[in-house]
XYZ file of C-alpha atoms in Angstrom:
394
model
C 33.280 -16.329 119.104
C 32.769 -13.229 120.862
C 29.581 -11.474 118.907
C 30.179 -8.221 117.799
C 27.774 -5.337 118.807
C 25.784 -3.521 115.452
C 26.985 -0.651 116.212
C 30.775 -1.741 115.787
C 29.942 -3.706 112.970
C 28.159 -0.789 111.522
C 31.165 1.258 111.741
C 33.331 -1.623 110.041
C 31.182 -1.582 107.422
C 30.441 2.061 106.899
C 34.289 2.112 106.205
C 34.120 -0.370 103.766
C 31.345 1.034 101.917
C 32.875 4.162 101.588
C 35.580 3.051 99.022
C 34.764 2.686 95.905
C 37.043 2.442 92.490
C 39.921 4.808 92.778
C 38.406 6.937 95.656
C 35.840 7.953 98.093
C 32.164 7.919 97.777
C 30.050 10.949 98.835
C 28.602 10.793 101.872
C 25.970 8.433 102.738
C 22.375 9.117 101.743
C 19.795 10.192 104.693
C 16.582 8.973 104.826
C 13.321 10.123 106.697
C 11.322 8.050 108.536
C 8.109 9.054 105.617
C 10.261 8.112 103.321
C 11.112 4.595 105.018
C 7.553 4.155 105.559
C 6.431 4.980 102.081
C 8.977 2.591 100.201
C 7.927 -0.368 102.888
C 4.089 0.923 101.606
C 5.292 0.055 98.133
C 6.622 -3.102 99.371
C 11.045 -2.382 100.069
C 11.916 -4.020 103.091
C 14.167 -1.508 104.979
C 14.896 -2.201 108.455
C 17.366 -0.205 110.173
C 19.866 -0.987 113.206
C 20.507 2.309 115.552
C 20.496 4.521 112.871
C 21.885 2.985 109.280
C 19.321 1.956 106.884
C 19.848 -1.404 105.331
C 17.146 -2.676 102.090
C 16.470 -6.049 102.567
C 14.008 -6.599 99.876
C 15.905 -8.966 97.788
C 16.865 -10.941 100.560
C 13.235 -11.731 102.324
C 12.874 -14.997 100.322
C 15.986 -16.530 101.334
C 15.942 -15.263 105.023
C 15.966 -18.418 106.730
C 13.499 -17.635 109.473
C 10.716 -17.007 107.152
C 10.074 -13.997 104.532
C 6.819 -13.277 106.865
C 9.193 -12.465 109.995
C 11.388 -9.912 107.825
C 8.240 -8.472 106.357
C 6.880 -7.864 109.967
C 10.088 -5.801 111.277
C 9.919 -3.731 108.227
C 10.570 0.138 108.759
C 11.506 -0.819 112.129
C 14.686 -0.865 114.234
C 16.234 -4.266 114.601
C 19.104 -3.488 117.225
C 17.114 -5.649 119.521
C 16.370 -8.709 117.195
C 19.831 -9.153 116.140
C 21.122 -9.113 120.257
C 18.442 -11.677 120.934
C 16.795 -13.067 122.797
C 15.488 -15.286 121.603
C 18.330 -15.658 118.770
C 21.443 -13.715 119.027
C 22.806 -13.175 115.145
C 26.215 -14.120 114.492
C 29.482 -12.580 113.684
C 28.566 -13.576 110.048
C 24.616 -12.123 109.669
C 26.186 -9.134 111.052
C 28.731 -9.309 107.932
C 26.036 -10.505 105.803
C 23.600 -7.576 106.572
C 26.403 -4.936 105.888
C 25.719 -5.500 102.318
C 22.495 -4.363 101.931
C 23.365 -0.991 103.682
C 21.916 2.296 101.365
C 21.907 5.345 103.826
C 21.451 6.611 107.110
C 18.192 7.879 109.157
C 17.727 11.673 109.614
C 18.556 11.948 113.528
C 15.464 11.364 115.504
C 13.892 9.253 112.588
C 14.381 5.956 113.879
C 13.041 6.598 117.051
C 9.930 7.994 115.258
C 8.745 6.460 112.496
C 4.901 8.203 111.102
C 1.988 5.671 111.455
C 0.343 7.223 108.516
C 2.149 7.562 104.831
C 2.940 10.682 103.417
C 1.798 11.040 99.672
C 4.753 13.200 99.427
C 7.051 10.413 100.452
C 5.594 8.070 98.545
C 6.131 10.229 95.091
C 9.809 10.507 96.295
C 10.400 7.445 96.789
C 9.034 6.279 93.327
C 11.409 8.364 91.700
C 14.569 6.990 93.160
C 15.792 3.563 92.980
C 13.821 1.224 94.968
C 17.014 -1.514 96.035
C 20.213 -1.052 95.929
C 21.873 -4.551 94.789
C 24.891 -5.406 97.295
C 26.076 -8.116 94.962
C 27.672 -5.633 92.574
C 28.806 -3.100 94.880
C 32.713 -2.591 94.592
C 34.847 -3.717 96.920
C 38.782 -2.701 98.638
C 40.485 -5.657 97.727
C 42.696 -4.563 100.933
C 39.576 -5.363 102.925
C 37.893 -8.314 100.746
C 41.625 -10.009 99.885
C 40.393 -10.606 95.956
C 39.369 -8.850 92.646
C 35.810 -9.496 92.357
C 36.086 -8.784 88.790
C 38.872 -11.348 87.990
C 37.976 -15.371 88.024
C 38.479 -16.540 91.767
C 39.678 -20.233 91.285
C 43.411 -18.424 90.558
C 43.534 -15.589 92.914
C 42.065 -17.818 96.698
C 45.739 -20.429 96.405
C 47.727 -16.778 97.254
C 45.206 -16.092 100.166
C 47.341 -18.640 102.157
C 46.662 -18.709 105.868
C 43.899 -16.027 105.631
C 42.411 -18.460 103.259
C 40.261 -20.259 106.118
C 38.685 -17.424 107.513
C 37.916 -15.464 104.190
C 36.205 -18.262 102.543
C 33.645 -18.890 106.114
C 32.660 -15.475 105.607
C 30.314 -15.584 103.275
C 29.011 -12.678 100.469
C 26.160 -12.504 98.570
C 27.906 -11.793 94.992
C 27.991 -14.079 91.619
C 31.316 -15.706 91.457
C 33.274 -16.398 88.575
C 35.633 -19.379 88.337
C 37.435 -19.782 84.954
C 38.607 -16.960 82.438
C 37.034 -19.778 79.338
C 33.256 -19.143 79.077
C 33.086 -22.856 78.231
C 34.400 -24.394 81.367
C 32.622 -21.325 82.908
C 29.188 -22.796 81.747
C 30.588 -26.465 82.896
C 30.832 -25.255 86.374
C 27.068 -24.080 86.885
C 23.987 -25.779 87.069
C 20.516 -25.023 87.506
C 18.705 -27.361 89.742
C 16.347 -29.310 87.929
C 19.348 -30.126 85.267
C 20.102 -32.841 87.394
C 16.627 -34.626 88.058
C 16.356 -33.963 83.724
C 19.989 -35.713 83.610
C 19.965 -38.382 86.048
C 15.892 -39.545 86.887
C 15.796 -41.547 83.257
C 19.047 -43.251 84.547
C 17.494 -44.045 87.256
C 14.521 -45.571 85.965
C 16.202 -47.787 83.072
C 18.825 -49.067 85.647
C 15.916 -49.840 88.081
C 14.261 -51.873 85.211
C 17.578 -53.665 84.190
C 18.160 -54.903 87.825
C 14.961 -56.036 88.107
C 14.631 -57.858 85.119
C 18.238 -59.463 85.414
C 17.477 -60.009 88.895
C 14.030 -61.757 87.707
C 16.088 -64.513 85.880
C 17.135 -65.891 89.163
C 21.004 -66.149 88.012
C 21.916 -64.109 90.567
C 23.692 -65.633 93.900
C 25.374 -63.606 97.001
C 28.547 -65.081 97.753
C 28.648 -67.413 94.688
C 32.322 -66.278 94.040
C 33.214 -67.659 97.471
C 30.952 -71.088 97.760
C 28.654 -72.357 95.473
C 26.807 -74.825 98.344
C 26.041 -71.842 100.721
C 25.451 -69.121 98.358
C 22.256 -66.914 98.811
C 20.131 -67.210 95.632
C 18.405 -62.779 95.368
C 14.877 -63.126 94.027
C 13.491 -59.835 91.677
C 11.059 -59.025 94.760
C 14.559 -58.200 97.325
C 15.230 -55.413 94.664
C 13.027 -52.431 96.534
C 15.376 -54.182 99.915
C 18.206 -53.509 97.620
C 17.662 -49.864 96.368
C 16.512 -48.574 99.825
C 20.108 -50.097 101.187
C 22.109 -48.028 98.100
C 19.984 -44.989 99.224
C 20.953 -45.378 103.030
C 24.807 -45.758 101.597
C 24.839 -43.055 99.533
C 23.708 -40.713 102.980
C 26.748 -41.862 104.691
C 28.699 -41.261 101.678
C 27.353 -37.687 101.215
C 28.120 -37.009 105.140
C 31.776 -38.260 104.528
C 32.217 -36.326 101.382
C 31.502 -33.541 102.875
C 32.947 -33.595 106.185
C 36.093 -34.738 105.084
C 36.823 -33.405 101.517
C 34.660 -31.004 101.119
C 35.841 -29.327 104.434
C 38.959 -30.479 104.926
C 41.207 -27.586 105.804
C 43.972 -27.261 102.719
C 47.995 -26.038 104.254
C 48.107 -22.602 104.080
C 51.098 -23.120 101.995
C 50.021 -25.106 99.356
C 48.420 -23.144 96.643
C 47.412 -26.018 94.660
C 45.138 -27.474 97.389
C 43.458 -24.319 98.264
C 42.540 -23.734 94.779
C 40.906 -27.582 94.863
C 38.782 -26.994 98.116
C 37.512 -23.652 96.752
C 36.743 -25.763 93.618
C 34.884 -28.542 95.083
C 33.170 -26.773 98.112
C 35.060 -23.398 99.703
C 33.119 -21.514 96.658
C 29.355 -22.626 98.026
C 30.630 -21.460 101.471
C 31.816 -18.085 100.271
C 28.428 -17.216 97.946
C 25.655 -19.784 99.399
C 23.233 -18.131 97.662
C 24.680 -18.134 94.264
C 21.248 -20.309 92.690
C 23.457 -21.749 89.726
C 26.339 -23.531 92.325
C 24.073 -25.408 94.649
C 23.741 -28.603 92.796
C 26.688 -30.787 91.081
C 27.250 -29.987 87.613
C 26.405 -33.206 85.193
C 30.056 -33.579 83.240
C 32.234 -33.808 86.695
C 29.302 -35.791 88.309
C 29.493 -37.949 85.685
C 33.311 -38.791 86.128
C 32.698 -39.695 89.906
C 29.142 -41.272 89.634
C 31.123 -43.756 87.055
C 34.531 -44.033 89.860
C 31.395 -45.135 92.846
C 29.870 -47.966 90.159
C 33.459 -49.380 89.254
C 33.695 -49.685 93.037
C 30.291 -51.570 93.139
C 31.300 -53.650 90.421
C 34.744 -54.858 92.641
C 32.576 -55.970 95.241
C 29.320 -57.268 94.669
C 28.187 -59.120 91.949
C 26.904 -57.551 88.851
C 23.256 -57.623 89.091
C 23.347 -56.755 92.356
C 26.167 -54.104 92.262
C 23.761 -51.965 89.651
C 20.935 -52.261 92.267
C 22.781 -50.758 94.781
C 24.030 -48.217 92.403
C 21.124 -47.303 91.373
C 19.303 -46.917 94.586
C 22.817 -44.574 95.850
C 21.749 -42.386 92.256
C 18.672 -42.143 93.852
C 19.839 -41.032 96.891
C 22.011 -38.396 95.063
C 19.336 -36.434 93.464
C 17.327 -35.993 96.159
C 20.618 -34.788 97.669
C 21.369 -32.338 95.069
C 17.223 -31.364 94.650
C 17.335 -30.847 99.314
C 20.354 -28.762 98.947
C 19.146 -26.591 96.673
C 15.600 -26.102 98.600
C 17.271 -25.328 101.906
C 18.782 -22.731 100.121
C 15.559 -21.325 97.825
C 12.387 -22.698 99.816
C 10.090 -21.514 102.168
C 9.365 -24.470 104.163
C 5.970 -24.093 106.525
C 7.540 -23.050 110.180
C 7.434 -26.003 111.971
C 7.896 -28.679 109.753
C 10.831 -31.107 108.956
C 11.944 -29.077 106.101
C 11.817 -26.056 108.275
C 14.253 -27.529 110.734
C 16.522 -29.171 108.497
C 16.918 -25.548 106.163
C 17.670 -23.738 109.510
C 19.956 -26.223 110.687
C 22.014 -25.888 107.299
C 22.183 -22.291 107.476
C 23.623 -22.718 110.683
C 26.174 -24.674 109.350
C 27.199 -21.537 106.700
C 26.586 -18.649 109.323
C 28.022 -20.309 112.361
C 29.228 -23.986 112.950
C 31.436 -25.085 109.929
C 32.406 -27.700 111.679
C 29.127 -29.308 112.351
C 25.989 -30.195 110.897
C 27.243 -32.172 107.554
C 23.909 -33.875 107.077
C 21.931 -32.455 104.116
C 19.158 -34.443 103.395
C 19.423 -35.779 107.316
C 20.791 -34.956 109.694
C 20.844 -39.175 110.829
C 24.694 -39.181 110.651
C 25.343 -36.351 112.670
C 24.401 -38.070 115.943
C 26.698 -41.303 115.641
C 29.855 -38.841 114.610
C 29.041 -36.072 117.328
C 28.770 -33.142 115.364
C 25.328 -32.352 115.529
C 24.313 -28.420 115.991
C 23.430 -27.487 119.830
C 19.641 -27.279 119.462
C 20.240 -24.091 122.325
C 21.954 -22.481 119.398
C 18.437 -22.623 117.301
C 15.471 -19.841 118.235
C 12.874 -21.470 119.886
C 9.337 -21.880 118.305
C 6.696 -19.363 119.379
């Protein structure tokens, strides 16, 4: 895609940021370079690009090069950063940094911003709002397609074959599904609901496989032969739940490559309002904290679908070991996803790698990079990331 300049996107979303309710807001606010320095002194993070002024500072813990980077470019001018080298933002961060717009620079002020803070500054600053929150801002529904203050799940089926695009553009706003506060509730999670929920599950199964398994009843292929089946001693149970771990990461790459971003027909409502259900909703807010794990009621209903599956195949015993292992497997999915999302993995590290390589996957390559907790199945299905897309280390 053919990146847009910041000063075109600027002018896109100075537009949109001018309507508000039923008409026009005043002009935008101007801000001095002393007063950009003293809020930065108090600890804002307002960068600007040429000369609009955009507050950051609720958005420095999720950046996914590292709070420290945005924390350095503070009160400065980021035109360059954003053009790269070494990374050149996409269409998307360009989007995504139109929401945290809050004014303009007096002319000359971003060319010249003070070294030293003015105590003046700083008092004027203190006495005006210190972030302006992007999530609630309004929005032209001619421009943004929905009613942000309707439930989504029944407006996206009418979006049709602008549905695609709109939901790989992603927002940082709270999203509402259901008009019921119940099922409301039912459809968010906080993240350590599911190790609460599903780690004493875990733990019994493990200890029910291993004891049935001690008994020495079990046989592989008993249903077939009796005189060549393969008696499973209690010590190839660890063998056992590593293998259910290693097939529930080639489950989770095929769930989500090809449900979870299939692409619905623009003309069937039904199936638009089921992807935005199951994933097109993470896509469209990925930083909405209470959607980034699987809620426990639905999870339940397909957890229980995978073990009747088990059951078909393998014998009991060993059926539950695989199971259990693949449970494993899932909560450490659910517990990555929501880290590469919220932490602040050490630069350099795995973690750092694998968090930038699934932001990529929001910002810039929906079609690539399904992994989540690895990124293992990605090479034998060819649609791995381009590393030359990534900014190189320093």
């Amino acid at each position: 895609m053919q990146m847009r300049r910041c000063g075109q996107s600027a002018a896109r979303g100075q537009r949109c940021g001018q309507r508000a309710g039923s008409g026009a807001m005043a002009a935008p606010r101007s801000f001095s370079a002393a007063e950009v320095r003293a809020r930065c002194a108090q600890g804002a993070c307002l960068v600007s690009c040429r000369r609009r002024l955009y507050d950051l500072s609720g958005f420095v813990r999720l950046h996914p090069g590292g709070e420290q980077l945005l924390r350095r470019r503070a009160g400065t001018d980021v035109s360059a950063a954003l053009d790269g080298p070494p990374h050149r933002h996409s269409a998307n961060a360009r989007r995504w940094l139109e929401q945290y717009y809050v004014g303009e620079m007096e002319p000359g002020g971003e060319q010249s911003l003070p070294e030293s803070v003015d105590e003046k500054a700083v008092d004027a600053a203190a006495q005006s709002p210190a972030q302006m929150d992007p999530r609630y801002k309004t929005v032209d529904v001619e421009t943004d397609l929905v009613d942000w203050q309707k439930p989504l799940l029944w407006q996206v089926g009418y979006l049709g074959e602008k549905y695609d695009e709109w939901v790989h553009q992603p927002v940082d706003r709270p999203i509402r599904l259901f008009h019921s506060d119940f099922l409301e509730s039912l459809s968010k999670t906080a993240w350590y609901v599911v190790f609460i929920v599903w780690a004493p599950v875990v733990l019994y199964l493990s200890w029910v496989s291993y004891t049935s398994l001690a008994q020495g009843n079990t046989r592989l292929f008993s249903s077939f032969t009796t005189e060549y089946s393969i008696p499973v001693h209690k010590y190839f149970f660890p063998f056992i739940f590593l293998l259910g771990m290693f097939l529930w990461s080639l489950l989770e790459y095929l769930i989500h490559r090809f449900v979870f971003h299939m692409k619905p027909p623009a003309s069937n409502y039904y199936l638009i309002t089921l992807h935005f259900l199951l994933h097109g909703q993470h896509h469209k807010s990925p930083f909405d904290s209470s959607r980034l794990v699987f809620p426990p009621v639905p999870a339940s209903l397909v957890i229980g679908f995978f073990y009747g599956v088990l059951r078909l195949l393998l014998p009991e015993v060993l059926g539950l070991s695989v199971f259990v292992g693949g449970l494993c497997g899932y909560i450490i999915y659910d517990m990555m996803h929501y880290y590469l999302h919220y932490g602040s993995p050490k630069k350099g590290t795995y973690l750092y790698g694998l968090k930038a390589y699934h932001v990529k996957h929001h910002f810039e390559h929906q079609k690539a990079g399904f992994g989540i907790s690895t990124r293992f199945w990605d090479h034998p299905f060819r649609t791995l990331i381009p590393e030359e897309t990534f900014e190189k280390e320093d």
